[in-house]
PDB file of C-alpha atoms and ligand atoms in Angstrom:
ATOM      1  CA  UNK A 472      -7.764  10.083   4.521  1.00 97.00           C
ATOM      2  CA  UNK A 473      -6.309   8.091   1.811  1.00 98.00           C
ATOM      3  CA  UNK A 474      -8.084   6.630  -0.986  1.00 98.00           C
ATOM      4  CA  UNK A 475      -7.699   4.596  -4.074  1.00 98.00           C
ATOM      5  CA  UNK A 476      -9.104   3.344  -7.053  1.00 98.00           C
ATOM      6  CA  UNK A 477      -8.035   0.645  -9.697  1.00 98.00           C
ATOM      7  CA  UNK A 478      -9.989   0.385 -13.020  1.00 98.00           C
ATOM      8  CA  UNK A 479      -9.117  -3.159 -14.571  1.00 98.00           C
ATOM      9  CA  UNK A 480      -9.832  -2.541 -17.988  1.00 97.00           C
ATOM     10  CA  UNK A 481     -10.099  -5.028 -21.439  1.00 96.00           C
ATOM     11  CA  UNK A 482      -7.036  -3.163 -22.398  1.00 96.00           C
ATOM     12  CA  UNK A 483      -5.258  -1.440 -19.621  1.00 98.00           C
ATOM     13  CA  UNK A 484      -5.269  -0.468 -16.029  1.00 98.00           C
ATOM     14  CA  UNK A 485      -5.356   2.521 -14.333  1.00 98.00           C
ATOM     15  CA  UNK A 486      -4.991   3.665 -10.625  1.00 98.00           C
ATOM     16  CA  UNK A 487      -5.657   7.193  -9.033  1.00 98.00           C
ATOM     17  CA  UNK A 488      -4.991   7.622  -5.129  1.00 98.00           C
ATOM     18  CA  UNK A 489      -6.657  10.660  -3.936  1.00 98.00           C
ATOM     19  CA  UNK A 490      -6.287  12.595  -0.465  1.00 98.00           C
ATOM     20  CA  UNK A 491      -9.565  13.413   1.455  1.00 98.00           C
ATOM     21  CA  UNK A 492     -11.333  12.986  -2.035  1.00 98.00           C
ATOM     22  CA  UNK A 493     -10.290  15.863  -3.219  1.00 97.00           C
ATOM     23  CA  UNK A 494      -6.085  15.524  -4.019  1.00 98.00           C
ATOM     24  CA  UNK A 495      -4.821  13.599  -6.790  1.00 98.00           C
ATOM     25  CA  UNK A 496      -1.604  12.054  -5.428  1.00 98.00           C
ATOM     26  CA  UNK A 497      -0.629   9.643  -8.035  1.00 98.00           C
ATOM     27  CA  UNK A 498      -2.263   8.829 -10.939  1.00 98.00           C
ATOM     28  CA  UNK A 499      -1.035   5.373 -13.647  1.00 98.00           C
ATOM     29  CA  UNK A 500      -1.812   3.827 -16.780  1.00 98.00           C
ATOM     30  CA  UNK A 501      -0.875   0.781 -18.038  1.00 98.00           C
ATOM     31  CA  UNK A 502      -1.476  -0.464 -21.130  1.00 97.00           C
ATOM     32  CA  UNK A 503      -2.317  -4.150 -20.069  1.00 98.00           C
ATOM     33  CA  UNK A 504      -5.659  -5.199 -18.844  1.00 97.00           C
ATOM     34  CA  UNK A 505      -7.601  -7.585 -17.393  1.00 96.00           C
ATOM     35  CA  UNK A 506      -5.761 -11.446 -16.711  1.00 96.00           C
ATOM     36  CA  UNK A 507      -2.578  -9.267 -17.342  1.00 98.00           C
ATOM     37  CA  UNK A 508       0.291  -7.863 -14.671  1.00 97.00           C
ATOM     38  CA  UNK A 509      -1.137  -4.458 -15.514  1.00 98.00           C
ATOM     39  CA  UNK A 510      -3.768  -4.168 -13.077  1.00 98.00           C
ATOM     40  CA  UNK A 511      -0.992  -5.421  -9.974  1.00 97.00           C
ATOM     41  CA  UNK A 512       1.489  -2.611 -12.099  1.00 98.00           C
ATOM     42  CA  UNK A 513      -0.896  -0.039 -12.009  1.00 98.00           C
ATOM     43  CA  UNK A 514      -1.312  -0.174  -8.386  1.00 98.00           C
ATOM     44  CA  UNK A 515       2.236  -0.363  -7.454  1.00 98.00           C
ATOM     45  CA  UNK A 516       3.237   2.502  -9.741  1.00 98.00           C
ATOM     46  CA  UNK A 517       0.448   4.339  -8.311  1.00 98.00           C
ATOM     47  CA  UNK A 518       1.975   3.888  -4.856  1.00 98.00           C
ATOM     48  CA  UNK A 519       5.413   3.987  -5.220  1.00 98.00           C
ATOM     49  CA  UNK A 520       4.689   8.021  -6.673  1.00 98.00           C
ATOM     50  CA  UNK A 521       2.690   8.799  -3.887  1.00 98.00           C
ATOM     51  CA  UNK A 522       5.472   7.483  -1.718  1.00 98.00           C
ATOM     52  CA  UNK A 523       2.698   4.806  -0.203  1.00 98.00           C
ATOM     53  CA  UNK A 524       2.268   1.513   1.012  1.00 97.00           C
ATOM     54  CA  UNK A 525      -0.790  -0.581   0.420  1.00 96.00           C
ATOM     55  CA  UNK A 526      -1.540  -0.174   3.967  1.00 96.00           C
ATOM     56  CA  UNK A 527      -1.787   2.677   4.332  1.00 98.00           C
ATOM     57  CA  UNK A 528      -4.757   3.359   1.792  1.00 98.00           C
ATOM     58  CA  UNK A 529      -7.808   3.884   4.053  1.00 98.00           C
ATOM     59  CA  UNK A 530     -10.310   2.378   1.188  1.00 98.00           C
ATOM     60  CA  UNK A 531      -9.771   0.870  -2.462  1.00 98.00           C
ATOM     61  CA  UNK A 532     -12.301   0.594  -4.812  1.00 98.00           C
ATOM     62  CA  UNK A 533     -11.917  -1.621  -7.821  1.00 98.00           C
ATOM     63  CA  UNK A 534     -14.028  -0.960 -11.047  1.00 98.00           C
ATOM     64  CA  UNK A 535     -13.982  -2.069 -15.044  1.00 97.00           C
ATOM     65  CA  UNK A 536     -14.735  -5.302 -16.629  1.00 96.00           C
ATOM     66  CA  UNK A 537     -12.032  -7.146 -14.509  1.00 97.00           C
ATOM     67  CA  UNK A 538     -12.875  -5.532 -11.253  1.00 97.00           C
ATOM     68  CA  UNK A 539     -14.273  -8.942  -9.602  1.00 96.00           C
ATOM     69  CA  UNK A 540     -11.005 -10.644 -10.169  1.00 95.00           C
ATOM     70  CA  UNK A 541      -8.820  -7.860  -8.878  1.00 96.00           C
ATOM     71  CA  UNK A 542      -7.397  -9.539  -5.103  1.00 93.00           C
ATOM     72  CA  UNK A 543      -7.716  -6.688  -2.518  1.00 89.00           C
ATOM     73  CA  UNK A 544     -10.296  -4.762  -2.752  1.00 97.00           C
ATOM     74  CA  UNK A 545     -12.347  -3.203  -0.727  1.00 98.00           C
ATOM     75  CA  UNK A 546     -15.557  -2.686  -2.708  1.00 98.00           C
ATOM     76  CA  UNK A 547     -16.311  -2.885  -6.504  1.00 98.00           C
ATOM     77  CA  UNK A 548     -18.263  -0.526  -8.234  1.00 98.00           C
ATOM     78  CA  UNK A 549     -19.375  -0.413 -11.716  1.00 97.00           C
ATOM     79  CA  UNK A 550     -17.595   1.296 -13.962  1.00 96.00           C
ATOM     80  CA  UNK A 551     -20.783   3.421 -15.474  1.00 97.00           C
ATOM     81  CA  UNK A 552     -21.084   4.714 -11.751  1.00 98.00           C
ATOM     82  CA  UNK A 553     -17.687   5.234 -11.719  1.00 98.00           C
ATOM     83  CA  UNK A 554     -16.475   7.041 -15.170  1.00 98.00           C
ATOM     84  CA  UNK A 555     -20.021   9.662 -14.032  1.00 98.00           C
ATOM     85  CA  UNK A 556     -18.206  10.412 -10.833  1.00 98.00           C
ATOM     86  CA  UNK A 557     -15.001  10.976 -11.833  1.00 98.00           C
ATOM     87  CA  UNK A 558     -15.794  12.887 -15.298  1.00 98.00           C
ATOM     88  CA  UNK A 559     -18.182  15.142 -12.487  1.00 98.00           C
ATOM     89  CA  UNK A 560     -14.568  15.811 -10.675  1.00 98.00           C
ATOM     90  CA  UNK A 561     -12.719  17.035 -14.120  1.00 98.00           C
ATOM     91  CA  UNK A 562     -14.961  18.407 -16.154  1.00 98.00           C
ATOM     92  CA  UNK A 563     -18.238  19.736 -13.672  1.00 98.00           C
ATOM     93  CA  UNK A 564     -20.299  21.360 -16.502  1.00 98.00           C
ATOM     94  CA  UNK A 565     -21.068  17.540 -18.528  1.00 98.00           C
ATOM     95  CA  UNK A 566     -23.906  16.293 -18.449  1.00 98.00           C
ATOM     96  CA  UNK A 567     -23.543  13.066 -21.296  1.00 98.00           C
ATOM     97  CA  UNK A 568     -20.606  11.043 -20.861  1.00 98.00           C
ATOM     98  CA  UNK A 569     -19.295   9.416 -24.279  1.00 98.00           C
ATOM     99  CA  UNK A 570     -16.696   6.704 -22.587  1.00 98.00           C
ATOM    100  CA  UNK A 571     -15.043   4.736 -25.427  1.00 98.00           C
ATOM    101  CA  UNK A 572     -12.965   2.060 -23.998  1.00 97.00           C
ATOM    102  CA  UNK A 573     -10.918  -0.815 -25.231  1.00 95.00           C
ATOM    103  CA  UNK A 574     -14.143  -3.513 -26.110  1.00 94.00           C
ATOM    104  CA  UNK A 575     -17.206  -1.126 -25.318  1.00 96.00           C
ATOM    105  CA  UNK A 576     -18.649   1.955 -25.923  1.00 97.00           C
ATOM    106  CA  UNK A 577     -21.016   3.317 -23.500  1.00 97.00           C
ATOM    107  CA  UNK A 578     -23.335   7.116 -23.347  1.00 98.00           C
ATOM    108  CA  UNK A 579     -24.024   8.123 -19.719  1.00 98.00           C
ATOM    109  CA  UNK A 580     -26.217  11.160 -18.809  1.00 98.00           C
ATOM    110  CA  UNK A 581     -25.283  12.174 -14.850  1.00 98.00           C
ATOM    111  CA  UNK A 582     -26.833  14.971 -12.755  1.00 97.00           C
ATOM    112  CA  UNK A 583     -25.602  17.572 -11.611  1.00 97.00           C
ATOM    113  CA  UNK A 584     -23.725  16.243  -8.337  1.00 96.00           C
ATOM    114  CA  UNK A 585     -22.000  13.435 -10.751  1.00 96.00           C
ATOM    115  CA  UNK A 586     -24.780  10.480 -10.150  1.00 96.00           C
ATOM    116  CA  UNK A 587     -25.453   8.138 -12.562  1.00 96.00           C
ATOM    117  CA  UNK A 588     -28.862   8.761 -14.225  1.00 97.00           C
ATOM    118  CA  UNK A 589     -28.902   6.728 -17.278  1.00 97.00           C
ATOM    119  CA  UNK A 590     -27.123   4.703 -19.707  1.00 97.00           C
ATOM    120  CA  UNK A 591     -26.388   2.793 -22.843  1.00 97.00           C
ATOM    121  CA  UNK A 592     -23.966   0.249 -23.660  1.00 96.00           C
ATOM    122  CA  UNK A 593     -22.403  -1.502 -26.872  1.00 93.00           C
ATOM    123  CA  UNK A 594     -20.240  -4.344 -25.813  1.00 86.00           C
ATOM    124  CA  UNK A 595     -21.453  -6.748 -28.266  1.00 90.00           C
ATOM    125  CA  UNK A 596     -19.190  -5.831 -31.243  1.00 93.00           C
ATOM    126  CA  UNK A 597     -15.782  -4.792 -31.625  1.00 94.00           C
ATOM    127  CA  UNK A 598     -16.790  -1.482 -33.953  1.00 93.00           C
ATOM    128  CA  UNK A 599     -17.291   1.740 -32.306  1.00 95.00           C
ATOM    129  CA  UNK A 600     -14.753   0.642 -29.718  1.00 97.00           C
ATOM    130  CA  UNK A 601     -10.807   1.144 -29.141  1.00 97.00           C
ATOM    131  CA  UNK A 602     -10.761  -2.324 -30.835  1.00 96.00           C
ATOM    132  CA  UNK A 603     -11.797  -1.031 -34.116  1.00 97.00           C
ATOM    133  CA  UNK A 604      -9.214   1.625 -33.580  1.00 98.00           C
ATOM    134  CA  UNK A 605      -6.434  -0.617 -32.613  1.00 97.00           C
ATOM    135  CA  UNK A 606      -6.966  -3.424 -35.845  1.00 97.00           C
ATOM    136  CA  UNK A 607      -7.195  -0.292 -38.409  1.00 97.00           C
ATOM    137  CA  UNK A 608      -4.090   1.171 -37.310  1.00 98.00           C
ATOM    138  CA  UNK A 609      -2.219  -1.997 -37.162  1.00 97.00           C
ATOM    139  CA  UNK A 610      -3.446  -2.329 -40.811  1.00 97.00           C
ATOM    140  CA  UNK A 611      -2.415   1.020 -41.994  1.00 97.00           C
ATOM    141  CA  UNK A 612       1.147   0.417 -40.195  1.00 97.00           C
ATOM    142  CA  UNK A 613       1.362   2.826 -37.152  1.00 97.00           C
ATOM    143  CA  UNK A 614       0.789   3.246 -33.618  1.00 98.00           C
ATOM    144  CA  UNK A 615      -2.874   3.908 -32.154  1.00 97.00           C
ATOM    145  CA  UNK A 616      -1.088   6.787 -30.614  1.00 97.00           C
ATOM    146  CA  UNK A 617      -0.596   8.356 -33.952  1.00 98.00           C
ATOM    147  CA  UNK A 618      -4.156   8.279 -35.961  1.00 98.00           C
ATOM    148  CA  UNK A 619      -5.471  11.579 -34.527  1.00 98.00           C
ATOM    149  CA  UNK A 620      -2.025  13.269 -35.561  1.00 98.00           C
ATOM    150  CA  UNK A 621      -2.465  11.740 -39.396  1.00 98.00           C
ATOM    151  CA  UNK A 622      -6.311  12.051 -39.389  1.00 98.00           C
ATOM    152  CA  UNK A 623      -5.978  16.031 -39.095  1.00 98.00           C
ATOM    153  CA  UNK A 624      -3.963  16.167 -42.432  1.00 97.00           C
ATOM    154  CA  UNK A 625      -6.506  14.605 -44.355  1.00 98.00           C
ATOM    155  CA  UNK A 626      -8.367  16.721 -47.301  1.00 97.00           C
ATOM    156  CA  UNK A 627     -11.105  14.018 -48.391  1.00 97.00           C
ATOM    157  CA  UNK A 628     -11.838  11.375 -45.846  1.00 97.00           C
ATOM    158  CA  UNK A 629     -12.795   8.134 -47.721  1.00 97.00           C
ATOM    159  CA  UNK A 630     -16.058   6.726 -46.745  1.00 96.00           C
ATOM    160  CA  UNK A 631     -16.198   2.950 -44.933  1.00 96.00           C
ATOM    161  CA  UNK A 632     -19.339   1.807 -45.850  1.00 93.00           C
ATOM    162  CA  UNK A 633     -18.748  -1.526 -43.596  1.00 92.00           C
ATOM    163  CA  UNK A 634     -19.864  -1.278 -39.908  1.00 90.00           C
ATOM    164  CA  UNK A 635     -18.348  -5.137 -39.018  1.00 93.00           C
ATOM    165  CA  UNK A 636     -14.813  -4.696 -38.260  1.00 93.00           C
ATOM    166  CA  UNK A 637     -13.807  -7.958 -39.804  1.00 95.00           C
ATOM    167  CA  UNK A 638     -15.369  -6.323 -43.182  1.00 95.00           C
ATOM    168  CA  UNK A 639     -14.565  -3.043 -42.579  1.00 95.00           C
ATOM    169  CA  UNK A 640     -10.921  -3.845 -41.637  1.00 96.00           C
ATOM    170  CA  UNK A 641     -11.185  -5.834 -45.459  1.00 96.00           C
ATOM    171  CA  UNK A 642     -12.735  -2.307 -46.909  1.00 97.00           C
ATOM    172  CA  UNK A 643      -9.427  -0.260 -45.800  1.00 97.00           C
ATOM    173  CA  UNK A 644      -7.045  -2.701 -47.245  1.00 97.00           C
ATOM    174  CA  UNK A 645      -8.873  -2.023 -50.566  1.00 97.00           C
ATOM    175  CA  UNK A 646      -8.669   1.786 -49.903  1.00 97.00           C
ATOM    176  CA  UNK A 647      -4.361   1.028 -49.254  1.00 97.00           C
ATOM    177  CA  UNK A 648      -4.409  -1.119 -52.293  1.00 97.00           C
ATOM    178  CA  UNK A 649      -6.603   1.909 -54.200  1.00 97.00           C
ATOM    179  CA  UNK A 650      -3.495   4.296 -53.131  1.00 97.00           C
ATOM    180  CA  UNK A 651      -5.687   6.487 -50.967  1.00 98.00           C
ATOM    181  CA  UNK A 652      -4.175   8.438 -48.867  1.00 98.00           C
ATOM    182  CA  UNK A 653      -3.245   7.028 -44.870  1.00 98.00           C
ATOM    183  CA  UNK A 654      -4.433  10.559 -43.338  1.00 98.00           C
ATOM    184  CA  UNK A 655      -7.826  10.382 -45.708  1.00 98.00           C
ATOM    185  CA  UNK A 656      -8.290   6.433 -44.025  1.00 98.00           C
ATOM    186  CA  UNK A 657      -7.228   7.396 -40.683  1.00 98.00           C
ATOM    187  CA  UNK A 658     -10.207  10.177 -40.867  1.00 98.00           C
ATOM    188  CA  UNK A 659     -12.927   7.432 -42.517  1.00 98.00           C
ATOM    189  CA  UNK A 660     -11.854   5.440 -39.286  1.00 98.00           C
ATOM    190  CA  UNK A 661     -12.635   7.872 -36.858  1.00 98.00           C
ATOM    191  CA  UNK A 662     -15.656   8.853 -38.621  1.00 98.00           C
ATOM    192  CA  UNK A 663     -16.588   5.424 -38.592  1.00 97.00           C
ATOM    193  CA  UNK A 664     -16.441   4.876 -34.816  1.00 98.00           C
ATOM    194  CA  UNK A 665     -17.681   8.403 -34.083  1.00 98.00           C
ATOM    195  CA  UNK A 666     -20.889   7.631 -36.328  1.00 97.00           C
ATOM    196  CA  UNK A 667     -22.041   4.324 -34.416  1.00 96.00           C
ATOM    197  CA  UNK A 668     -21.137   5.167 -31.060  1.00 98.00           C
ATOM    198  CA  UNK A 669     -23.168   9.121 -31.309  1.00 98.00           C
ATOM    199  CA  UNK A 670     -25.996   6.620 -32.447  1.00 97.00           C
ATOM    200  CA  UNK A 671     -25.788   5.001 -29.447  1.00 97.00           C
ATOM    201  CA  UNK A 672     -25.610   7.976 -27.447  1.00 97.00           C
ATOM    202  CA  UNK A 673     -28.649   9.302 -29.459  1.00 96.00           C
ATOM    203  CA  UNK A 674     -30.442   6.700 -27.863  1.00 95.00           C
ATOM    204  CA  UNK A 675     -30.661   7.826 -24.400  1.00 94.00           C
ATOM    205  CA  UNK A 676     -30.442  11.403 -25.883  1.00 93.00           C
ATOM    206  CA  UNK A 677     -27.351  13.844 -25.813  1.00 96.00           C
ATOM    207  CA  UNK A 678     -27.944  16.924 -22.951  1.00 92.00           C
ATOM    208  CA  UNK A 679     -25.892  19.504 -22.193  1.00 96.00           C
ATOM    209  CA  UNK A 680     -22.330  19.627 -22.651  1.00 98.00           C
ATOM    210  CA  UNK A 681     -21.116  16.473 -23.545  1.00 98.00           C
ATOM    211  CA  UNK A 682     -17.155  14.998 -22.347  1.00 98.00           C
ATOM    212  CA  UNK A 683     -15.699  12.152 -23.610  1.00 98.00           C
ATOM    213  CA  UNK A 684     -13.593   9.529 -20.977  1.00 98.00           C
ATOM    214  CA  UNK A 685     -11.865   6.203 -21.627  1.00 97.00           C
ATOM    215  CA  UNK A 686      -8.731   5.663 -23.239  1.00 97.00           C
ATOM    216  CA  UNK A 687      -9.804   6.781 -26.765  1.00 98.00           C
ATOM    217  CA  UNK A 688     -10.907  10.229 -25.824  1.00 98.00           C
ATOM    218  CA  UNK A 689      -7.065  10.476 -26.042  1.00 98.00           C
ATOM    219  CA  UNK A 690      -7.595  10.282 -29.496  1.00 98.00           C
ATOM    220  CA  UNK A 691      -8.368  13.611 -31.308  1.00 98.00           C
ATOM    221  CA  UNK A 692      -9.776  12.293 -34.323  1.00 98.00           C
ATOM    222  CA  UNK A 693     -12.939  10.253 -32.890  1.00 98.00           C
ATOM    223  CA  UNK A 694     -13.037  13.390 -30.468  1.00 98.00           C
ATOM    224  CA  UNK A 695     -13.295  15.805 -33.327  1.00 98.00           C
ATOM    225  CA  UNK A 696     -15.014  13.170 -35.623  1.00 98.00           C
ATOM    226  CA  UNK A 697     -17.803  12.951 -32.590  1.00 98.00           C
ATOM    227  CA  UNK A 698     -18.272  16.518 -32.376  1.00 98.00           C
ATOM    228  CA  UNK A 699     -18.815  16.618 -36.390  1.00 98.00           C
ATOM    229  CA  UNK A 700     -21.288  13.630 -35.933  1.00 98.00           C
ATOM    230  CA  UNK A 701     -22.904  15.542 -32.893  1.00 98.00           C
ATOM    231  CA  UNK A 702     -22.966  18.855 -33.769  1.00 97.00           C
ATOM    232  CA  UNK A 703     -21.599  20.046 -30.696  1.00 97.00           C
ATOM    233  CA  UNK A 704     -18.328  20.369 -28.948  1.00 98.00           C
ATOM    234  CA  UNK A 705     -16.875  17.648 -27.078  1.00 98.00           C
ATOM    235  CA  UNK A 706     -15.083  17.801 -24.005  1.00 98.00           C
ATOM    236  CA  UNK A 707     -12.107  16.388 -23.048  1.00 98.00           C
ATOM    237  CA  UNK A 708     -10.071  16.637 -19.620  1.00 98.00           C
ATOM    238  CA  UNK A 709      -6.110  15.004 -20.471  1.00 97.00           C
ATOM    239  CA  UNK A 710      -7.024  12.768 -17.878  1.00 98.00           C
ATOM    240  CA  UNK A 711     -10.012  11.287 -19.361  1.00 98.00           C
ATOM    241  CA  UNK A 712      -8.207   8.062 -19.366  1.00 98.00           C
ATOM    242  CA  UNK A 713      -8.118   7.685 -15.731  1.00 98.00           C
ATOM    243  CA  UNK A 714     -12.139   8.833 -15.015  1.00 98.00           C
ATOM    244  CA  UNK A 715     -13.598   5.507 -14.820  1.00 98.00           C
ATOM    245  CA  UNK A 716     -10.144   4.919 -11.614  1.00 98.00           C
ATOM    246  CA  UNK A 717     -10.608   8.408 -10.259  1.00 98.00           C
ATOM    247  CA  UNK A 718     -14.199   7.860  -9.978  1.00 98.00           C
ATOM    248  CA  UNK A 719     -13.647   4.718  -8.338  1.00 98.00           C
ATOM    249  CA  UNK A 720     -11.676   6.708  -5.812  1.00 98.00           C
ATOM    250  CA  UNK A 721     -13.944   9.398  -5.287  1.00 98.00           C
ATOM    251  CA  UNK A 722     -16.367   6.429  -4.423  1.00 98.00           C
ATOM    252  CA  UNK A 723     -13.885   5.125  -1.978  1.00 98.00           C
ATOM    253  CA  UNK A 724     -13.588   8.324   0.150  1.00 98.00           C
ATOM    254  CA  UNK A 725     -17.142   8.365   0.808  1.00 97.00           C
ATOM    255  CA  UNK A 726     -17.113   4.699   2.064  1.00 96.00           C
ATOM    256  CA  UNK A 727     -14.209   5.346   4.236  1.00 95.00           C
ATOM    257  CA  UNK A 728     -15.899   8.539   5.678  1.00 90.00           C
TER     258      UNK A 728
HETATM  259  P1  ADP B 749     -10.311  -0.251 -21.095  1.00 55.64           P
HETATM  260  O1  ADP B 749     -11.581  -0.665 -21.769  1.00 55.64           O
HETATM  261  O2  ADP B 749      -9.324  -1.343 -20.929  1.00 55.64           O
HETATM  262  O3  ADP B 749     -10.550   0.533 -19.825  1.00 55.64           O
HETATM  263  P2  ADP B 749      -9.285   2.259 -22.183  1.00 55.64           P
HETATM  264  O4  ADP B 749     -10.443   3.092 -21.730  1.00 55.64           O
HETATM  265  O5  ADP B 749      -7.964   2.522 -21.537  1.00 55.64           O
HETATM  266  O6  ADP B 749      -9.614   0.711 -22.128  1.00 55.64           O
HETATM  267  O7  ADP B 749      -9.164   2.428 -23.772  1.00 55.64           O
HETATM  268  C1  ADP B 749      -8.247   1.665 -24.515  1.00 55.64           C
HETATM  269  C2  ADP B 749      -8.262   2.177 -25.933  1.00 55.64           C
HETATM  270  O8  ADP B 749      -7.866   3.534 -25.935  1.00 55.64           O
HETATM  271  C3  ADP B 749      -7.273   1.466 -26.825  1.00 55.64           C
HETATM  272  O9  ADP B 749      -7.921   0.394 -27.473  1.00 55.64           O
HETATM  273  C4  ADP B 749      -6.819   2.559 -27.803  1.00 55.64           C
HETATM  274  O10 ADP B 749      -7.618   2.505 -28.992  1.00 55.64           O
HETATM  275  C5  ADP B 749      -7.123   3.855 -27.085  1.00 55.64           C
HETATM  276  N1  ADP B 749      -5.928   4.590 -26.626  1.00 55.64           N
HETATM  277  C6  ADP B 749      -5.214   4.355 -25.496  1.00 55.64           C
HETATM  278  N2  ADP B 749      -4.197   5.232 -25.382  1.00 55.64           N
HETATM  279  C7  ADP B 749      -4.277   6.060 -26.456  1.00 55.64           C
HETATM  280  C8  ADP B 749      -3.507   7.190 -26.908  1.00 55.64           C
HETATM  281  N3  ADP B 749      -2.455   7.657 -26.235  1.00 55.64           N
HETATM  282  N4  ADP B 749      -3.897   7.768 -28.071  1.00 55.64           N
HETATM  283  C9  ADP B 749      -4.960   7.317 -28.767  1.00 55.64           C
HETATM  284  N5  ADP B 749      -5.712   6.261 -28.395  1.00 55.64           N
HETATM  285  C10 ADP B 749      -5.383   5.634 -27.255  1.00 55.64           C
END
């Protein structure tokens, strides 16, 4: 049995195929959401490295903000549902689920078989969110890809008092203009982001080990900044990324059984 799942992000797309719901075959990322090619991309690059056609995937379950709009198919799940299930496949021992995404930040506590038990969910503003992450780099001149890299250097992490991007984004051009140092920003960013999203995650209570999915788990600076903010360690699978898809694919396998 072949199975696959598409998550159609704000920001990007990913797709996991999976044999018998237990094999990852192919697994994409795209870095184009929603209303974008990315989600269509994601799926063909999925397929063409499995060496599969679209007919020949049993089930295909479609999850993230864009999932309604995705043509073909099968079933949509939520993505909450869907980034418990899959973070149960890679990383067994969680228990809270910190998935930052592209425009939301949500805290998920699962059980242990993977279900959804709980949540809590800022989509309402841009901070604590790969947003915040992607304006502050572009101010500071590099790629999002880089800030955990330059964040590790830093010796005395400058303080962002601002929680409002729009302000807070004003607050780090002041810090440039100050000379501080782009490592000592890139670590008040994280810390920043970390800060407001363990307060959300506060609110349904943090149990047991605690993973982090969503594309800015790839970032090692919000994943150290959370475990400063948490007192606790974080884990992190390399294909946090692609929960939210895999879990969507997990999902699909037990339809299609
Ligand atoms: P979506 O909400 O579209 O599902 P993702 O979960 O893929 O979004 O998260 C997208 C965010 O992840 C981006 O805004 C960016 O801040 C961050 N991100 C993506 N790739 C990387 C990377 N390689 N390193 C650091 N951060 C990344």
């Amino acid at each position: 049995m072949i199975t696959m799942g598409v998550d159609v992000g704000s920001t990007s797309s990913k797709a996991v195929i999976l044999r018998d719901g237990k094999e990852i075959l192919a697994k994409a990322a795209v870095p184009m959401g929603t209303g974008t090619p990315g989600p269509g991309q994601a799926l063909e690059l999925a397929l063409t490295q499995a060496g599969l056609t679209r007919d020949q995937i049993d089930c295909l379950v479609a999850t993230g903000y864009g999932r309604l709009t995705f043509p073909g198919a099968d079933h949509q799940v939520s993505e909450v549902t869907c980034h418990g299930r899959g973070i149960h496949f890679l990383l067994p021992e969680a228990r809270t689920v910190i998935d930052i995404g592209g425009q939301d930040a949500k805290a998920l506590q699962i059980s242990d078989k993977g279900k959804l038990l709980n949540f809590v969910m800022n989509d309402k503003c841009a901070a604590g969110t790969g947003r915040f992450l992607d304006v502050m780099a572009k101010v500071l001149g590099i790629p999002v890809e880089g800030l955990g890299d330059l964040s590790a250097q830093s010796e005395q992490p400058v303080s962002i008092s601002n929680v409002c991007t729009v302000f807070a984004e004003s607050e780090v051009i002041s810090h440039l203009a100050a000379g501080a140092k782009l490592s000592d920003i890139a670590a008040g960013i994280h810390t920043s982001v970390a800060r407001r999203v363990a307060a959300l995650a506060l609110r349904i209570g943090v149990e047991g080990q605690v993973a982090m999915s969503g594309g800015v788990a790839l970032n090692q600076g919000v994943v150290r900044a959370m475990a400063a903010e948490l007192k606790r360690p974080i884990l992190v699978h390399e294909d946090a990324q692609l929960a939210g898809a895999l879990g969507a694919a997990l999902l699909a396998a037990e339809r299609a059984r």
